[in-house]
């Protein structure tokens, strides 16, 4: 059960969703009457409560009622599948019909990865060998540009993201306020 919960959390992260540990509960169905009673599922930083009943849009679903129906050998399999689709799947996928996703309002550049650093080193080596082989190479480069650079307080992409539906208007880009720190950038 714990592994399934961790898989759910990982799949949610890939889709940009977070599992709310306070609202998420689970109900264990088993042929044995007391199987899994009073055992909470604990993951790295979340704990999910085990319940025996819950309300879903005015319908009370209890552990014993669903358990007796789904484990009954008197009901045909197609009826059990229909009950599963109309009650259990609707509860499990509640909120998915809203098609909400988390969208970031601004672009936050990432730190250079190993491949980008390696590429930068290779380009510098190529330029160095070009300078050594061709003495006129440096005369063809435009130099002497300078500019004032202001410091901006970066905000993480995760903290700037917001929930939106497909029909909601496009998010406006967040404006960054520059600080009082400024630096002279001289490019040669």
PDB file of C-alpha atoms in Angstrom:
ATOM      1  CA  UNK A   1       0.000   0.000   0.000  1.00  0.00           C
ATOM      2  CA  UNK A   2       2.865   2.344   0.861  1.00  0.00           C
ATOM      3  CA  UNK A   3       4.522   1.688  -2.509  1.00  0.00           C
ATOM      4  CA  UNK A   4       1.250   2.457  -4.328  1.00  0.00           C
ATOM      5  CA  UNK A   5       0.946   5.712  -2.383  1.00  0.00           C
ATOM      6  CA  UNK A   6       4.508   6.732  -3.279  1.00  0.00           C
ATOM      7  CA  UNK A   7       3.767   5.913  -6.933  1.00  0.00           C
ATOM      8  CA  UNK A   8       0.666   8.136  -6.751  1.00  0.00           C
ATOM      9  CA  UNK A   9       2.720  11.005  -5.276  1.00  0.00           C
ATOM     10  CA  UNK A  10       5.422  10.647  -7.968  1.00  0.00           C
ATOM     11  CA  UNK A  11       2.838  10.517 -10.778  1.00  0.00           C
ATOM     12  CA  UNK A  12       1.188  13.621  -9.350  1.00  0.00           C
ATOM     13  CA  UNK A  13       4.510  15.482  -9.323  1.00  0.00           C
ATOM     14  CA  UNK A  14       5.083  14.620 -12.986  1.00  0.00           C
ATOM     15  CA  UNK A  15       1.665  16.082 -13.799  1.00  0.00           C
ATOM     16  CA  UNK A  16       2.334  19.180 -11.666  1.00  0.00           C
ATOM     17  CA  UNK A  17      -0.020  18.115  -8.874  1.00  0.00           C
ATOM     18  CA  UNK A  18       0.515  17.695  -5.157  1.00  0.00           C
ATOM     19  CA  UNK A  19      -1.277  15.192  -2.937  1.00  0.00           C
ATOM     20  CA  UNK A  20      -2.919  16.943   0.010  1.00  0.00           C
ATOM     21  CA  UNK A  21      -2.144  14.766   3.048  1.00  0.00           C
ATOM     22  CA  UNK A  22      -4.842  16.440   5.161  1.00  0.00           C
ATOM     23  CA  UNK A  23      -7.638  15.751   2.685  1.00  0.00           C
ATOM     24  CA  UNK A  24      -6.456  12.383   1.372  1.00  0.00           C
ATOM     25  CA  UNK A  25      -7.833   9.364   3.202  1.00  0.00           C
ATOM     26  CA  UNK A  26      -7.956   5.734   2.197  1.00  0.00           C
ATOM     27  CA  UNK A  27     -10.338   2.850   2.775  1.00  0.00           C
ATOM     28  CA  UNK A  28      -9.105  -0.735   2.696  1.00  0.00           C
ATOM     29  CA  UNK A  29     -11.396  -3.414   1.290  1.00  0.00           C
ATOM     30  CA  UNK A  30     -10.713  -7.031   2.195  1.00  0.00           C
ATOM     31  CA  UNK A  31     -12.579 -10.316   2.579  1.00  0.00           C
ATOM     32  CA  UNK A  32     -11.350 -10.437   6.189  1.00  0.00           C
ATOM     33  CA  UNK A  33     -13.450  -8.360   8.546  1.00  0.00           C
ATOM     34  CA  UNK A  34     -10.652  -6.561  10.480  1.00  0.00           C
ATOM     35  CA  UNK A  35      -7.884  -6.479   7.861  1.00  0.00           C
ATOM     36  CA  UNK A  36      -5.952  -3.214   7.815  1.00  0.00           C
ATOM     37  CA  UNK A  37      -7.952  -1.504  10.562  1.00  0.00           C
ATOM     38  CA  UNK A  38      -6.317   1.537  12.212  1.00  0.00           C
ATOM     39  CA  UNK A  39      -3.140   1.502  10.141  1.00  0.00           C
ATOM     40  CA  UNK A  40      -2.138   4.838   8.665  1.00  0.00           C
ATOM     41  CA  UNK A  41       0.131   4.918   5.616  1.00  0.00           C
ATOM     42  CA  UNK A  42       3.281   6.928   6.269  1.00  0.00           C
ATOM     43  CA  UNK A  43       5.573   8.157   3.499  1.00  0.00           C
ATOM     44  CA  UNK A  44       8.625  10.416   3.800  1.00  0.00           C
ATOM     45  CA  UNK A  45       6.795  13.505   5.091  1.00  0.00           C
ATOM     46  CA  UNK A  46       3.100  12.603   4.851  1.00  0.00           C
ATOM     47  CA  UNK A  47       0.690  10.396   6.755  1.00  0.00           C
ATOM     48  CA  UNK A  48      -2.597   9.188   5.244  1.00  0.00           C
ATOM     49  CA  UNK A  49      -5.476   8.242   7.509  1.00  0.00           C
ATOM     50  CA  UNK A  50      -7.401   4.968   7.184  1.00  0.00           C
ATOM     51  CA  UNK A  51     -11.190   5.491   7.312  1.00  0.00           C
ATOM     52  CA  UNK A  52     -14.110   3.053   7.378  1.00  0.00           C
ATOM     53  CA  UNK A  53     -16.628   5.454   5.774  1.00  0.00           C
ATOM     54  CA  UNK A  54     -16.811   8.767   3.921  1.00  0.00           C
ATOM     55  CA  UNK A  55     -19.368  11.020   2.243  1.00  0.00           C
ATOM     56  CA  UNK A  56     -19.160  11.753  -1.460  1.00  0.00           C
ATOM     57  CA  UNK A  57     -21.759  14.155  -2.885  1.00  0.00           C
ATOM     58  CA  UNK A  58     -24.405  13.057  -0.386  1.00  0.00           C
ATOM     59  CA  UNK A  59     -23.653   9.335  -0.665  1.00  0.00           C
ATOM     60  CA  UNK A  60     -22.166   7.617   2.376  1.00  0.00           C
ATOM     61  CA  UNK A  61     -19.741   4.913   1.345  1.00  0.00           C
ATOM     62  CA  UNK A  62     -18.748   2.519   4.132  1.00  0.00           C
ATOM     63  CA  UNK A  63     -16.085  -0.135   4.257  1.00  0.00           C
ATOM     64  CA  UNK A  64     -18.573  -2.897   5.057  1.00  0.00           C
ATOM     65  CA  UNK A  65     -21.185  -2.021   2.417  1.00  0.00           C
ATOM     66  CA  UNK A  66     -18.734  -1.872  -0.486  1.00  0.00           C
ATOM     67  CA  UNK A  67     -16.743  -4.786   0.902  1.00  0.00           C
ATOM     68  CA  UNK A  68     -19.812  -7.018   1.089  1.00  0.00           C
ATOM     69  CA  UNK A  69     -20.938  -6.068  -2.408  1.00  0.00           C
ATOM     70  CA  UNK A  70     -17.563  -6.463  -4.126  1.00  0.00           C
ATOM     71  CA  UNK A  71     -16.690  -9.705  -2.326  1.00  0.00           C
ATOM     72  CA  UNK A  72     -20.119 -11.285  -2.849  1.00  0.00           C
ATOM     73  CA  UNK A  73     -20.113 -14.285  -5.140  1.00  0.00           C
ATOM     74  CA  UNK A  74     -23.816 -13.828  -5.878  1.00  0.00           C
ATOM     75  CA  UNK A  75     -23.343 -10.684  -7.981  1.00  0.00           C
ATOM     76  CA  UNK A  76     -22.122 -11.101 -11.554  1.00  0.00           C
ATOM     77  CA  UNK A  77     -18.774  -9.568 -12.431  1.00  0.00           C
ATOM     78  CA  UNK A  78     -20.252  -6.962 -14.811  1.00  0.00           C
ATOM     79  CA  UNK A  79     -22.358  -5.507 -11.952  1.00  0.00           C
ATOM     80  CA  UNK A  80     -19.270  -5.319  -9.715  1.00  0.00           C
ATOM     81  CA  UNK A  81     -17.381  -3.510 -12.482  1.00  0.00           C
ATOM     82  CA  UNK A  82     -20.278  -1.080 -12.915  1.00  0.00           C
ATOM     83  CA  UNK A  83     -20.303  -0.335  -9.159  1.00  0.00           C
ATOM     84  CA  UNK A  84     -16.541   0.106  -9.268  1.00  0.00           C
ATOM     85  CA  UNK A  85     -16.775   2.576 -12.167  1.00  0.00           C
ATOM     86  CA  UNK A  86     -19.690   4.589 -10.764  1.00  0.00           C
ATOM     87  CA  UNK A  87     -18.549   4.878  -7.135  1.00  0.00           C
ATOM     88  CA  UNK A  88     -14.881   4.074  -6.601  1.00  0.00           C
ATOM     89  CA  UNK A  89     -13.407   5.567  -9.780  1.00  0.00           C
ATOM     90  CA  UNK A  90     -15.453   8.781  -9.397  1.00  0.00           C
ATOM     91  CA  UNK A  91     -14.118   9.230  -5.871  1.00  0.00           C
ATOM     92  CA  UNK A  92     -10.541   8.433  -6.868  1.00  0.00           C
ATOM     93  CA  UNK A  93     -10.585  10.821  -9.833  1.00  0.00           C
ATOM     94  CA  UNK A  94     -12.481  13.651  -8.135  1.00  0.00           C
ATOM     95  CA  UNK A  95     -11.058  16.954  -9.369  1.00  0.00           C
ATOM     96  CA  UNK A  96      -9.552  15.523 -12.552  1.00  0.00           C
ATOM     97  CA  UNK A  97     -12.591  16.629 -14.555  1.00  0.00           C
ATOM     98  CA  UNK A  98     -11.645  20.231 -13.786  1.00  0.00           C
ATOM     99  CA  UNK A  99      -8.476  19.774 -15.876  1.00  0.00           C
ATOM    100  CA  UNK A 100      -6.575  22.147 -13.628  1.00  0.00           C
ATOM    101  CA  UNK A 101      -2.832  22.340 -13.819  1.00  0.00           C
ATOM    102  CA  UNK A 102      -0.113  24.431 -12.265  1.00  0.00           C
ATOM    103  CA  UNK A 103       1.388  27.057 -14.571  1.00  0.00           C
ATOM    104  CA  UNK A 104       4.354  29.266 -13.865  1.00  0.00           C
ATOM    105  CA  UNK A 105       3.894  32.970 -14.495  1.00  0.00           C
ATOM    106  CA  UNK A 106       7.546  33.623 -15.141  1.00  0.00           C
ATOM    107  CA  UNK A 107      10.667  31.985 -16.466  1.00  0.00           C
ATOM    108  CA  UNK A 108      13.372  31.284 -13.904  1.00  0.00           C
ATOM    109  CA  UNK A 109      16.663  30.237 -15.481  1.00  0.00           C
ATOM    110  CA  UNK A 110      18.237  27.123 -14.042  1.00  0.00           C
ATOM    111  CA  UNK A 111      21.822  26.726 -12.950  1.00  0.00           C
ATOM    112  CA  UNK A 112      24.164  25.370 -15.576  1.00  0.00           C
ATOM    113  CA  UNK A 113      24.177  21.605 -15.827  1.00  0.00           C
ATOM    114  CA  UNK A 114      27.285  19.491 -16.295  1.00  0.00           C
ATOM    115  CA  UNK A 115      26.836  19.318 -20.068  1.00  0.00           C
ATOM    116  CA  UNK A 116      26.539  23.131 -20.325  1.00  0.00           C
ATOM    117  CA  UNK A 117      29.691  23.611 -18.243  1.00  0.00           C
ATOM    118  CA  UNK A 118      31.564  21.107 -20.389  1.00  0.00           C
ATOM    119  CA  UNK A 119      30.377  22.879 -23.553  1.00  0.00           C
ATOM    120  CA  UNK A 120      31.582  26.244 -22.184  1.00  0.00           C
ATOM    121  CA  UNK A 121      35.030  24.771 -21.402  1.00  0.00           C
ATOM    122  CA  UNK A 122      35.270  23.271 -24.911  1.00  0.00           C
ATOM    123  CA  UNK A 123      34.355  26.598 -26.544  1.00  0.00           C
ATOM    124  CA  UNK A 124      36.995  28.402 -24.456  1.00  0.00           C
ATOM    125  CA  UNK A 125      39.631  25.834 -25.449  1.00  0.00           C
ATOM    126  CA  UNK A 126      38.712  26.282 -29.118  1.00  0.00           C
ATOM    127  CA  UNK A 127      38.974  30.081 -28.811  1.00  0.00           C
ATOM    128  CA  UNK A 128      42.351  29.774 -27.067  1.00  0.00           C
ATOM    129  CA  UNK A 129      43.727  27.512 -29.800  1.00  0.00           C
ATOM    130  CA  UNK A 130      42.324  29.888 -32.453  1.00  0.00           C
ATOM    131  CA  UNK A 131      44.164  32.829 -30.829  1.00  0.00           C
ATOM    132  CA  UNK A 132      47.408  30.851 -30.718  1.00  0.00           C
ATOM    133  CA  UNK A 133      47.112  29.809 -34.383  1.00  0.00           C
ATOM    134  CA  UNK A 134      45.906  33.150 -35.817  1.00  0.00           C
ATOM    135  CA  UNK A 135      47.461  36.355 -34.367  1.00  0.00           C
ATOM    136  CA  UNK A 136      44.866  38.524 -36.188  1.00  0.00           C
ATOM    137  CA  UNK A 137      41.931  36.697 -34.552  1.00  0.00           C
ATOM    138  CA  UNK A 138      41.582  39.096 -31.587  1.00  0.00           C
ATOM    139  CA  UNK A 139      41.469  42.152 -33.883  1.00  0.00           C
ATOM    140  CA  UNK A 140      38.268  40.843 -35.458  1.00  0.00           C
ATOM    141  CA  UNK A 141      36.437  40.723 -32.102  1.00  0.00           C
ATOM    142  CA  UNK A 142      34.375  43.756 -31.056  1.00  0.00           C
ATOM    143  CA  UNK A 143      35.437  44.853 -27.572  1.00  0.00           C
ATOM    144  CA  UNK A 144      34.815  47.596 -25.061  1.00  0.00           C
ATOM    145  CA  UNK A 145      31.118  47.229 -24.165  1.00  0.00           C
ATOM    146  CA  UNK A 146      30.021  48.223 -20.667  1.00  0.00           C
ATOM    147  CA  UNK A 147      26.675  48.332 -18.949  1.00  0.00           C
ATOM    148  CA  UNK A 148      25.134  48.765 -15.500  1.00  0.00           C
ATOM    149  CA  UNK A 149      23.553  45.578 -14.192  1.00  0.00           C
ATOM    150  CA  UNK A 150      20.970  45.713 -11.437  1.00  0.00           C
ATOM    151  CA  UNK A 151      20.482  42.858  -9.015  1.00  0.00           C
ATOM    152  CA  UNK A 152      17.082  41.170  -8.921  1.00  0.00           C
ATOM    153  CA  UNK A 153      15.793  38.957  -6.149  1.00  0.00           C
ATOM    154  CA  UNK A 154      14.993  35.655  -7.844  1.00  0.00           C
ATOM    155  CA  UNK A 155      11.787  33.826  -7.052  1.00  0.00           C
ATOM    156  CA  UNK A 156      11.643  30.099  -7.606  1.00  0.00           C
ATOM    157  CA  UNK A 157       9.521  28.783 -10.435  1.00  0.00           C
ATOM    158  CA  UNK A 158       7.565  26.587  -7.993  1.00  0.00           C
ATOM    159  CA  UNK A 159       6.630  29.480  -5.694  1.00  0.00           C
ATOM    160  CA  UNK A 160       5.517  31.672  -8.604  1.00  0.00           C
ATOM    161  CA  UNK A 161       3.216  29.063 -10.147  1.00  0.00           C
ATOM    162  CA  UNK A 162      -0.574  29.277  -9.903  1.00  0.00           C
ATOM    163  CA  UNK A 163      -3.524  26.955 -10.565  1.00  0.00           C
ATOM    164  CA  UNK A 164      -5.482  27.614 -13.759  1.00  0.00           C
ATOM    165  CA  UNK A 165      -8.117  25.920 -15.893  1.00  0.00           C
ATOM    166  CA  UNK A 166      -8.005  25.681 -19.701  1.00  0.00           C
ATOM    167  CA  UNK A 167     -10.652  28.426 -19.990  1.00  0.00           C
ATOM    168  CA  UNK A 168      -9.057  30.883 -17.557  1.00  0.00           C
ATOM    169  CA  UNK A 169      -7.119  33.820 -19.042  1.00  0.00           C
ATOM    170  CA  UNK A 170      -3.403  33.610 -19.640  1.00  0.00           C
ATOM    171  CA  UNK A 171      -1.278  34.520 -16.621  1.00  0.00           C
ATOM    172  CA  UNK A 172       0.462  37.877 -16.687  1.00  0.00           C
ATOM    173  CA  UNK A 173       4.203  37.865 -16.351  1.00  0.00           C
ATOM    174  CA  UNK A 174       5.286  38.729 -12.854  1.00  0.00           C
ATOM    175  CA  UNK A 175       7.310  41.918 -12.559  1.00  0.00           C
ATOM    176  CA  UNK A 176      10.546  41.750 -10.683  1.00  0.00           C
ATOM    177  CA  UNK A 177      11.588  44.745  -8.633  1.00  0.00           C
ATOM    178  CA  UNK A 178      15.247  45.570  -8.825  1.00  0.00           C
ATOM    179  CA  UNK A 179      17.252  46.131  -5.681  1.00  0.00           C
ATOM    180  CA  UNK A 180      19.585  49.040  -4.908  1.00  0.00           C
ATOM    181  CA  UNK A 181      22.626  46.921  -5.739  1.00  0.00           C
ATOM    182  CA  UNK A 182      24.131  47.605  -9.148  1.00  0.00           C
ATOM    183  CA  UNK A 183      27.341  46.447 -10.766  1.00  0.00           C
ATOM    184  CA  UNK A 184      29.325  47.665 -13.755  1.00  0.00           C
ATOM    185  CA  UNK A 185      29.610  44.906 -16.346  1.00  0.00           C
ATOM    186  CA  UNK A 186      32.517  45.343 -18.733  1.00  0.00           C
ATOM    187  CA  UNK A 187      32.722  42.912 -21.636  1.00  0.00           C
ATOM    188  CA  UNK A 188      35.913  42.584 -23.595  1.00  0.00           C
TER     189      UNK A 188
END
